[in-house]
């Protein structure tokens, strides 16, 4: 029976680790750089300690009193504790659910095998000790749960070589598939912000003239791009690839996979500083894309409204274009409202076209201008660009208007996670009529600059919002900033998590209000 219980205990240990796996997955299967992952691991240790005490106590009492089924009684309590922990944390854990991918299954298999082996070892050790006529096999078994974070790390290390081999197989397959398409034009889009928006806008403009395929959603990692390439239609003429990075060299690795001949730099900001270390490292990493394209004889487009992009443009080699006032393409006569934007696009050839788009915010005018410059350079006419701009739809969770039957306007900007994007969202909110409410969890992955950045964000919220609902670990820093800017204390609410904030919305929101949900998904923080 003890060996059955050991196997059962190993499986339960994996069940307890599922929430940690969720955060591990959201952190790109990395063990470092995520506060939520660390907190979850500590929570697991706390549960493990309680698990050891309760289960051992139950077993000792039942066994000492001669209860024949003490071991089964222990397993019942162990199963109840594991299930209670798992479902209890589902309500307050990461909002993005665990995706059961092949990589996830491989990790779970390794974790289960190691957990079972550890449980068997603990049972074997416990059988050699007897206290008061009771063997310690069932008493030591709960230690497996207490040691679960160590098991988790060991499992990650065990599957790492396998994942590297799988990644190489996918990468080589992706390279061969792209190399076989000899006439395919590949455009790389990168930046600290605006990547997904510019990618989608550019794809829409180019679709007026070409067969275009773009990486879906935010697929911007090596594996994500490989998966996207596997789904690429055979008749694709232009492939627009979004390229993300958290460390130096990440963009170069993506370039080696997709081999872009056009580079688009959307903007540089202080993002992912926890992994990059400095803003200069961010600049250097994003510059890997135009450097690769220059060597390939291609051309690069820079949003030189951004100061860092302006410096990058200055230092870039090869054929290059700046997109801003006085550059190859720029916007003038801009009018922004809660219904969208109107502006005139001006091109280097002297052509002009009046545009109207339902996309919200002045920053989207900048995104459209950048995408228009690239499309114009590839033969799409100003008239075709204007026609496509009128049909643009917002990217989900990026300044997306959501209808509310209670008469409340909701601006969903949940996937935004940087200073520039937050400013753009607040500027967009200012264009709306009605009482303005901001719900925000703050800026993350900024290393030592995080506290100051969230203090500054709190100040900017105060200049626009009538009510601020600040959520999570950065709430106090934002609150201090909002109060320092003169926002009334009674207008600032601090909540521990989004569930508490949603309860507050039901109390304070009324017809005619405008609610901006800003960076509400810091799952991997």
Coordinates of C-alpha atoms in Angstrom, one line a residue:
X1 CA 0.0 0.0 0.0
X2 CA 2.9 2.4 0.8
X3 CA 4.1 2.2 -2.8
X4 CA 0.7 3.0 -4.2
X5 CA 0.5 5.9 -1.8
X6 CA 3.9 7.1 -2.9
X7 CA 2.9 7.2 -6.5
X8 CA -0.4 8.9 -5.6
X9 CA 1.5 11.4 -3.5
X10 CA 3.8 12.2 -6.5
X11 CA 0.8 12.9 -8.7
X12 CA -0.7 15.2 -6.0
X13 CA 2.6 17.1 -5.8
X14 CA 2.3 17.8 -9.6
X15 CA -1.3 19.0 -9.1
X16 CA -0.1 21.4 -6.5
X17 CA 2.5 22.7 -8.9
X18 CA 0.1 23.5 -11.7
X19 CA -0.4 27.1 -10.5
X20 CA 3.3 27.6 -10.4
X21 CA 3.5 26.1 -13.9
X22 CA 1.0 28.7 -15.1
X23 CA 3.3 31.5 -14.0
X24 CA 6.3 29.6 -15.3
X25 CA 4.7 29.4 -18.7
X26 CA 3.7 33.1 -18.7
X27 CA 7.3 33.9 -17.9
X28 CA 8.5 32.2 -21.1
X29 CA 9.5 29.0 -19.2
X30 CA 12.2 30.9 -17.3
X31 CA 12.6 30.6 -13.5
X32 CA 13.9 34.1 -13.0
X33 CA 12.6 37.6 -13.7
X34 CA 9.0 37.2 -12.4
X35 CA 7.8 38.4 -9.1
X36 CA 4.5 36.5 -9.4
X37 CA 6.4 33.3 -10.0
X38 CA 8.5 33.9 -6.9
X39 CA 5.4 34.7 -4.8
X40 CA 3.7 31.5 -6.1
X41 CA 6.7 29.4 -5.2
X42 CA 6.7 30.8 -1.7
X43 CA 3.0 30.2 -1.4
X44 CA 3.6 26.6 -2.4
X45 CA 6.3 26.2 0.3
X46 CA 3.7 27.6 2.8
X47 CA 1.1 25.1 1.7
X48 CA 3.7 22.3 1.9
X49 CA 4.5 23.2 5.5
X50 CA 0.9 23.0 6.5
X51 CA 0.5 19.9 4.4
X52 CA 3.3 18.1 6.3
X53 CA 1.9 19.1 9.7
X54 CA -1.7 18.1 9.0
X55 CA -1.1 14.9 7.1
X56 CA 1.6 13.6 9.4
X57 CA -0.6 14.4 12.4
X58 CA -3.6 12.6 10.9
X59 CA -1.5 9.6 10.1
X60 CA 0.2 9.4 13.6
X61 CA -3.1 9.7 15.4
X62 CA -4.9 7.1 13.3
X63 CA -1.9 4.7 13.3
X64 CA -1.2 5.1 17.1
X65 CA -4.9 4.2 17.8
X66 CA -4.6 1.1 15.7
X67 CA -6.8 2.4 12.9
X68 CA -6.3 -0.2 10.2
X69 CA -6.7 2.2 7.3
X70 CA -4.5 5.0 8.6
X71 CA -2.6 5.2 5.3
X72 CA -5.8 5.6 3.3
X73 CA -7.0 8.2 5.8
X74 CA -3.7 10.1 5.1
X75 CA -4.2 9.9 1.4
X76 CA -7.7 11.2 1.7
X77 CA -6.5 14.3 3.6
X78 CA -3.6 14.7 1.2
X79 CA -5.9 14.6 -1.9
X80 CA -8.3 17.1 -0.3
X81 CA -5.5 19.5 0.6
X82 CA -4.0 19.4 -2.9
X83 CA -7.4 19.9 -4.7
X84 CA -8.3 22.7 -2.2
X85 CA -5.0 24.5 -2.8
X86 CA -5.3 24.2 -6.6
X87 CA -8.9 25.4 -6.9
X88 CA -8.5 28.1 -4.2
X89 CA -5.6 29.6 -6.2
X90 CA -7.4 29.4 -9.5
X91 CA -9.6 32.3 -8.3
X92 CA -6.8 34.6 -7.4
X93 CA -4.0 33.4 -9.7
X94 CA -3.0 34.4 -13.1
X95 CA -5.9 35.5 -15.3
X96 CA -4.4 34.0 -18.4
X97 CA -5.1 30.2 -18.0
X98 CA -2.5 27.5 -18.4
X99 CA -2.2 26.4 -22.0
X100 CA -1.7 22.7 -22.3
X101 CA 0.9 22.7 -25.0
X102 CA 3.3 19.8 -25.9
X103 CA 6.0 21.6 -24.0
X104 CA 3.7 21.8 -21.0
X105 CA 2.9 18.1 -21.2
X106 CA 6.6 17.2 -21.3
X107 CA 7.2 19.3 -18.2
X108 CA 4.3 17.7 -16.4
X109 CA 5.6 14.3 -17.2
X110 CA 9.1 15.1 -15.9
X111 CA 7.7 16.7 -12.8
X112 CA 5.4 13.7 -12.1
X113 CA 8.2 11.2 -12.5
X114 CA 10.6 13.1 -10.3
X115 CA 7.8 13.6 -7.7
X116 CA 7.0 9.9 -7.6
X117 CA 10.7 9.0 -7.4
X118 CA 11.1 11.4 -4.4
X119 CA 8.0 10.0 -2.7
X120 CA 9.2 6.5 -3.1
X121 CA 12.6 7.5 -1.7
X122 CA 10.9 9.1 1.3
X123 CA 8.8 6.0 1.9
X124 CA 11.8 3.8 1.7
X125 CA 13.6 6.0 4.2
X126 CA 10.6 6.2 6.5
X127 CA 10.2 2.4 6.7
X128 CA 13.6 2.2 8.4
X129 CA 12.4 4.3 11.3
X130 CA 9.8 3.3 13.9
X131 CA 8.5 5.6 16.6
X132 CA 6.0 4.2 19.2
X133 CA 5.4 1.3 17.0
X134 CA 4.5 3.5 14.0
X135 CA 6.7 3.5 10.9
X136 CA 7.6 7.0 9.4
X137 CA 6.8 6.1 5.8
X138 CA 3.6 8.0 5.7
X139 CA 5.0 10.7 8.0
X140 CA 7.9 11.5 5.6
X141 CA 5.9 11.3 2.4
X142 CA 4.3 14.9 2.8
X143 CA 7.9 16.3 2.6
X144 CA 7.6 15.8 -1.2
X145 CA 5.0 18.6 -1.3
X146 CA 7.2 20.9 0.9
X147 CA 10.1 20.3 -1.5
X148 CA 7.9 20.9 -4.5
X149 CA 9.7 24.2 -5.6
X150 CA 13.0 22.2 -5.7
X151 CA 11.3 19.5 -7.6
X152 CA 9.9 22.1 -10.0
X153 CA 13.4 23.6 -10.6
X154 CA 14.9 20.1 -11.1
X155 CA 12.1 19.3 -13.6
X156 CA 12.8 22.4 -15.5
X157 CA 16.5 21.5 -15.7
X158 CA 15.7 18.0 -16.8
X159 CA 13.5 19.0 -19.7
X160 CA 15.7 21.9 -20.8
X161 CA 18.0 19.9 -23.2
X162 CA 14.8 18.3 -24.7
X163 CA 13.3 21.7 -25.3
X164 CA 16.4 23.0 -26.8
X165 CA 16.4 20.0 -29.2
X166 CA 12.8 20.5 -30.1
X167 CA 13.4 24.2 -30.7
X168 CA 16.2 23.4 -33.1
X169 CA 14.0 21.1 -35.0
X170 CA 11.2 23.7 -35.3
X171 CA 13.7 26.4 -36.2
X172 CA 15.4 24.5 -38.9
X173 CA 12.0 23.5 -40.3
X174 CA 10.9 27.1 -40.3
X175 CA 14.1 28.2 -42.1
X176 CA 13.6 25.6 -44.8
X177 CA 10.0 26.5 -45.3
X178 CA 10.8 30.2 -45.7
X179 CA 13.9 29.5 -47.9
X180 CA 11.6 27.5 -50.2
X181 CA 9.5 30.6 -50.9
X182 CA 12.1 32.3 -53.0
X183 CA 9.9 35.3 -53.9
X184 CA 8.6 35.9 -50.4
X185 CA 9.3 39.4 -48.9
X186 CA 9.8 39.3 -45.2
X187 CA 9.2 42.4 -43.1
X188 CA 10.3 42.5 -39.5
X189 CA 8.6 44.8 -37.0
X190 CA 10.1 45.5 -33.6
X191 CA 10.1 48.1 -30.8
X192 CA 9.3 48.5 -27.2
X193 CA 5.7 49.4 -28.0
X194 CA 3.3 49.5 -30.9
X195 CA 4.6 46.3 -32.5
X196 CA 1.3 44.4 -32.8
X197 CA -0.6 47.5 -33.8
X198 CA 1.8 48.6 -36.5
X199 CA 2.1 44.9 -37.8
X200 CA -1.7 44.7 -38.1
X201 CA -2.1 48.1 -39.8
X202 CA 0.8 47.4 -42.2
X203 CA -0.7 44.0 -43.1
X204 CA -4.1 45.7 -43.8
X205 CA -2.4 48.4 -46.1
X206 CA -0.3 45.8 -48.0
X207 CA -3.4 43.6 -48.4
X208 CA -4.8 46.2 -50.8
X209 CA -2.2 45.1 -53.3
X210 CA -0.6 41.8 -52.2
X211 CA -1.3 38.4 -50.5
X212 CA -0.1 39.2 -47.0
X213 CA 0.3 37.0 -43.9
X214 CA 1.2 38.4 -40.5
X215 CA 2.2 36.6 -37.3
X216 CA -1.1 36.2 -35.3
X217 CA -1.8 38.0 -32.0
X218 CA 1.5 38.6 -30.2
X219 CA 3.5 35.6 -31.6
X220 CA 6.9 37.3 -31.5
X221 CA 9.2 34.6 -30.1
X222 CA 11.2 32.0 -32.0
X223 CA 8.7 29.3 -31.3
X224 CA 5.8 31.6 -31.9
X225 CA 7.1 32.6 -35.3
X226 CA 7.8 29.0 -36.2
X227 CA 4.2 28.1 -35.4
X228 CA 3.0 31.0 -37.4
X229 CA 5.1 30.0 -40.4
X230 CA 3.6 26.5 -40.3
X231 CA 0.2 28.1 -40.9
X232 CA 1.3 30.5 -43.7
X233 CA -0.8 30.2 -46.8
X234 CA 1.0 28.9 -49.9
X235 CA 0.2 32.0 -52.0
X236 CA 1.7 34.5 -49.5
X237 CA 3.7 37.2 -51.1
X238 CA 4.6 39.3 -48.0
X239 CA 5.2 37.9 -44.5
X240 CA 5.0 40.5 -41.7
X241 CA 6.8 39.2 -38.6
X242 CA 6.5 40.8 -35.2
X243 CA 9.7 40.5 -33.3
X244 CA 9.9 40.6 -29.5
X245 CA 12.9 40.7 -27.2
X246 CA 13.8 40.6 -23.5
X247 CA 17.6 40.1 -23.8
X248 CA 20.4 41.2 -26.1
X249 CA 20.7 38.9 -29.1
X250 CA 17.0 38.0 -29.2
X251 CA 16.3 40.0 -32.3
X252 CA 19.4 38.6 -34.1
X253 CA 18.2 35.1 -33.4
X254 CA 14.8 35.9 -34.9
X255 CA 16.5 37.5 -38.0
X256 CA 18.5 34.3 -38.6
X257 CA 15.2 32.4 -38.7
X258 CA 13.0 34.7 -40.9
X259 CA 15.7 36.7 -42.8
X260 CA 13.8 40.0 -43.1
X261 CA 14.6 42.5 -45.9
X262 CA 12.5 45.3 -44.5
X263 CA 12.9 46.6 -40.9
X264 CA 10.3 48.7 -39.1
X265 CA 11.1 50.2 -35.7
X266 CA 8.0 51.5 -33.9
X267 CA 9.6 53.1 -30.8
X268 CA 11.9 52.6 -27.9
X269 CA 11.0 52.9 -24.2
X270 CA 12.1 51.7 -20.8
X271 CA 10.6 48.2 -21.0
X272 CA 11.8 44.8 -19.7
X273 CA 14.7 46.6 -17.9
X274 CA 14.7 43.7 -15.4
X275 CA 16.1 41.5 -18.1
X276 CA 17.8 44.1 -20.3
X277 CA 19.5 45.9 -17.5
X278 CA 19.5 49.3 -19.2
X279 CA 17.8 51.4 -21.8
X280 CA 20.9 51.3 -23.9
X281 CA 20.7 47.5 -24.1
X282 CA 17.1 47.9 -25.3
X283 CA 18.3 50.3 -28.0
X284 CA 21.2 48.0 -29.0
X285 CA 18.9 45.0 -29.2
X286 CA 16.3 46.6 -31.3
X287 CA 19.0 47.9 -33.6
X288 CA 19.9 44.3 -34.4
X289 CA 17.0 44.3 -36.9
X290 CA 18.0 47.3 -39.1
X291 CA 21.7 46.1 -38.9
X292 CA 20.7 42.7 -40.3
X293 CA 18.5 44.2 -43.0
X294 CA 21.3 46.6 -44.1
X295 CA 23.6 43.7 -44.6
X296 CA 20.9 42.0 -46.7
X297 CA 20.6 45.0 -48.9
X298 CA 17.1 45.9 -47.6
X299 CA 15.6 49.1 -46.2
X300 CA 14.7 50.3 -42.7
X301 CA 11.9 52.6 -41.5
X302 CA 12.1 54.4 -38.2
X303 CA 9.5 56.3 -36.2
X304 CA 11.7 59.3 -35.5
X305 CA 9.0 60.9 -33.4
X306 CA 10.7 58.8 -30.8
X307 CA 14.0 60.2 -29.5
X308 CA 15.7 56.8 -29.3
X309 CA 14.6 55.9 -32.8
X310 CA 16.0 59.2 -34.0
X311 CA 19.4 58.2 -32.7
X312 CA 19.0 54.7 -34.1
X313 CA 18.2 56.2 -37.5
X314 CA 21.3 58.4 -37.3
X315 CA 23.6 55.5 -36.7
X316 CA 21.9 53.0 -39.0
X317 CA 23.6 51.7 -42.2
X318 CA 22.1 51.0 -45.5
X319 CA 18.9 52.4 -47.1
X320 CA 16.9 54.0 -44.3
X321 CA 13.8 56.2 -43.9
X322 CA 12.6 58.4 -41.1
X323 CA 8.9 58.7 -40.5
X324 CA 7.9 62.0 -38.8
X325 CA 7.4 65.6 -39.7
X326 CA 9.9 66.5 -42.4
X327 CA 10.6 62.8 -43.1
X328 CA 9.5 60.5 -45.9
X329 CA 5.9 60.4 -44.5
X330 CA 4.1 62.4 -41.8
X331 CA 0.6 63.4 -40.7
X332 CA -0.8 66.9 -40.3
X333 CA -4.2 68.5 -39.6
X334 CA -4.8 65.8 -36.9
X335 CA -8.1 65.7 -35.1
X336 CA -8.6 63.1 -32.4
X337 CA -11.9 62.3 -30.6
X338 CA -13.8 59.4 -28.9
X339 CA -15.0 58.3 -32.3
X340 CA -11.5 58.0 -33.9
X341 CA -9.1 60.2 -35.7
X342 CA -9.0 62.3 -38.9
X343 CA -5.7 63.6 -40.5
X344 CA -3.9 64.2 -43.7
X345 CA -1.1 61.9 -44.7
X346 CA 1.8 63.5 -46.6
X347 CA 4.3 61.5 -48.7
X348 CA 7.8 62.3 -49.8
X349 CA 6.7 62.5 -53.5
X350 CA 4.4 65.4 -52.6
X351 CA 1.2 63.4 -52.6
X352 CA -1.4 64.0 -49.8
X353 CA -4.5 62.1 -48.8
X354 CA -7.2 62.8 -46.2
X355 CA -7.7 59.9 -43.9
X356 CA -10.3 58.9 -41.2
X357 CA -9.9 55.9 -38.9
X358 CA -12.0 54.4 -36.1
X359 CA -8.8 53.7 -34.2
X360 CA -8.5 55.7 -31.0
X361 CA -5.7 57.9 -29.9
X362 CA -3.0 60.2 -31.5
X363 CA -0.5 57.4 -31.1
X364 CA -2.5 55.3 -33.6
X365 CA -2.1 58.2 -36.1
X366 CA 1.7 57.7 -35.6
X367 CA 1.3 53.9 -36.1
X368 CA -0.7 54.5 -39.3
X369 CA 1.9 56.9 -40.6
X370 CA 4.7 54.5 -40.0
X371 CA 2.8 51.6 -41.7
X372 CA 1.8 53.9 -44.5
X373 CA 5.4 54.9 -45.3
X374 CA 6.3 51.2 -45.6
X375 CA 3.3 50.4 -47.7
X376 CA 3.9 53.4 -50.0
X377 CA 7.5 52.3 -50.5
X378 CA 6.1 48.9 -51.7
X379 CA 3.8 50.4 -54.2
X380 CA 0.5 50.8 -52.4
X381 CA -1.1 54.1 -53.4
X382 CA -2.2 56.9 -51.0
X383 CA -5.8 56.3 -52.0
X384 CA -5.5 52.6 -51.2
X385 CA -3.9 53.4 -47.9
X386 CA -6.7 55.8 -47.0
X387 CA -9.4 53.2 -47.9
X388 CA -7.7 50.6 -45.7
X389 CA -7.3 53.1 -42.8
X390 CA -11.1 53.7 -42.8
X391 CA -11.6 49.9 -42.3
X392 CA -9.1 49.3 -39.5
X393 CA -10.2 47.6 -36.4
X394 CA -8.5 47.9 -33.0
X395 CA -6.3 45.1 -31.8
X396 CA -8.0 43.3 -28.9
X397 CA -7.1 44.8 -25.5
X398 CA -5.2 47.7 -27.0
X399 CA -7.4 50.8 -26.7
X400 CA -10.4 48.6 -27.7
X401 CA -13.8 50.1 -27.1
X402 CA -16.1 47.7 -25.3
X403 CA -19.9 48.1 -25.3
X404 CA -21.6 48.1 -21.9
X405 CA -25.3 47.7 -21.5
X406 CA -25.3 50.0 -18.4
X407 CA -24.3 53.0 -20.5
X408 CA -20.6 52.9 -19.4
X409 CA -17.9 53.4 -22.0
X410 CA -15.0 50.9 -21.4
X411 CA -11.6 51.4 -23.1
X412 CA -9.8 48.1 -22.8
X413 CA -6.0 48.7 -22.9
X414 CA -5.2 45.6 -20.9
X415 CA -2.2 44.4 -22.9
X416 CA -0.3 47.7 -22.7
X417 CA 2.7 47.5 -20.5
X418 CA 5.0 50.5 -21.0
X419 CA 5.3 54.2 -20.2
X420 CA 4.7 55.5 -23.7
X421 CA 1.6 53.4 -24.2
X422 CA 0.2 54.4 -20.8
X423 CA 0.6 58.1 -21.7
X424 CA -1.1 57.5 -25.1
X425 CA -4.0 55.7 -23.3
X426 CA -4.5 58.6 -20.8
X427 CA -4.4 61.1 -23.7
X428 CA -7.1 59.1 -25.4
X429 CA -9.2 59.0 -22.3
X430 CA -8.9 62.8 -22.0
X431 CA -10.7 63.1 -25.4
X432 CA -13.9 61.5 -24.0
X433 CA -16.8 63.3 -22.3
X434 CA -18.1 62.1 -18.9
X435 CA -16.6 61.1 -15.6
X436 CA -13.3 59.4 -16.2
X437 CA -12.2 56.3 -14.2
X438 CA -8.8 54.6 -14.5
X439 CA -8.2 51.1 -13.3
X440 CA -4.5 50.3 -13.4
X441 CA -2.0 47.8 -12.1
X442 CA 1.1 49.8 -13.1
X443 CA 4.3 49.2 -15.0
X444 CA 6.3 46.0 -14.6
X445 CA 9.7 44.5 -15.5
X446 CA 11.5 47.8 -15.1
X447 CA 14.1 46.8 -12.5
X448 CA 15.2 49.5 -10.2
X449 CA 13.3 52.2 -12.2
X450 CA 10.0 50.5 -11.4
X451 CA 9.0 52.5 -8.3
X452 CA 9.8 55.9 -9.9
X453 CA 8.0 55.0 -13.1
X454 CA 4.8 54.0 -11.2
X455 CA 5.0 57.1 -9.1
X456 CA 5.2 59.2 -12.3
X457 CA 2.3 57.2 -13.8
X458 CA 0.2 58.0 -10.7
X459 CA 0.8 61.7 -11.3
X460 CA -0.3 61.4 -15.0
X461 CA -3.4 59.5 -14.0
X462 CA -4.3 62.3 -11.6
X463 CA -4.1 64.9 -14.4
X464 CA -6.8 63.1 -16.4
X465 CA -8.9 60.9 -14.2
X466 CA -11.7 61.8 -11.7
X467 CA -11.3 58.4 -10.0
X468 CA -8.3 56.1 -9.8
X469 CA -8.6 52.4 -9.0
X470 CA -5.0 51.2 -8.4
X471 CA -4.4 47.4 -8.1
X472 CA -1.7 45.1 -7.0
X473 CA 1.9 45.5 -5.8
X474 CA 2.5 48.8 -7.6
X475 CA -0.7 50.4 -6.3
X476 CA 1.0 52.3 -3.3
X477 CA 3.6 53.9 -5.6
X478 CA 0.9 55.0 -8.0
X479 CA -1.2 56.3 -5.2
X480 CA 1.6 58.4 -3.8
X481 CA 2.1 59.9 -7.3
X482 CA -1.6 60.7 -7.7
X483 CA -1.8 62.3 -4.3
X484 CA 1.3 64.4 -5.0
X485 CA -0.3 65.7 -8.1
X486 CA -3.3 67.0 -6.1
X487 CA -5.8 64.1 -6.6
X488 CA -8.2 63.9 -3.6
X489 CA -7.6 61.0 -1.3
X490 CA -11.2 60.0 -1.5
X491 CA -10.9 59.6 -5.3
X492 CA -8.0 57.1 -5.1
X493 CA -8.9 53.4 -4.3
X494 CA -6.3 50.8 -3.7
X495 CA -7.2 47.1 -4.2
X496 CA -5.2 43.9 -3.8
X497 CA -6.4 42.3 -7.0
X498 CA -8.6 42.7 -10.0
X499 CA -11.5 40.7 -8.4
X500 CA -11.7 43.3 -5.6
X501 CA -11.5 46.1 -8.2
X502 CA -14.4 44.6 -10.1
X503 CA -16.5 44.6 -7.0
X504 CA -15.7 48.3 -6.5
X505 CA -16.8 49.1 -10.1
X506 CA -20.3 47.7 -9.3
X507 CA -20.5 50.3 -6.5
X508 CA -19.0 53.4 -8.0
X509 CA -19.6 53.3 -11.8
X510 CA -22.7 55.0 -13.2
X511 CA -24.2 55.7 -16.6
X512 CA -22.1 58.1 -18.7
X513 CA -18.8 57.1 -17.1
X514 CA -15.7 56.3 -19.1
X515 CA -13.6 53.5 -17.7
X516 CA -10.0 53.0 -18.9
X517 CA -8.6 49.5 -18.0
X518 CA -4.9 50.0 -18.2
X519 CA -2.3 47.2 -18.1
X520 CA -4.7 44.9 -16.2
X521 CA -2.9 41.6 -17.1
X522 CA 0.5 41.6 -15.5
X523 CA 0.4 37.7 -15.3
X524 CA 4.1 37.2 -15.6
X525 CA 5.1 39.9 -13.2

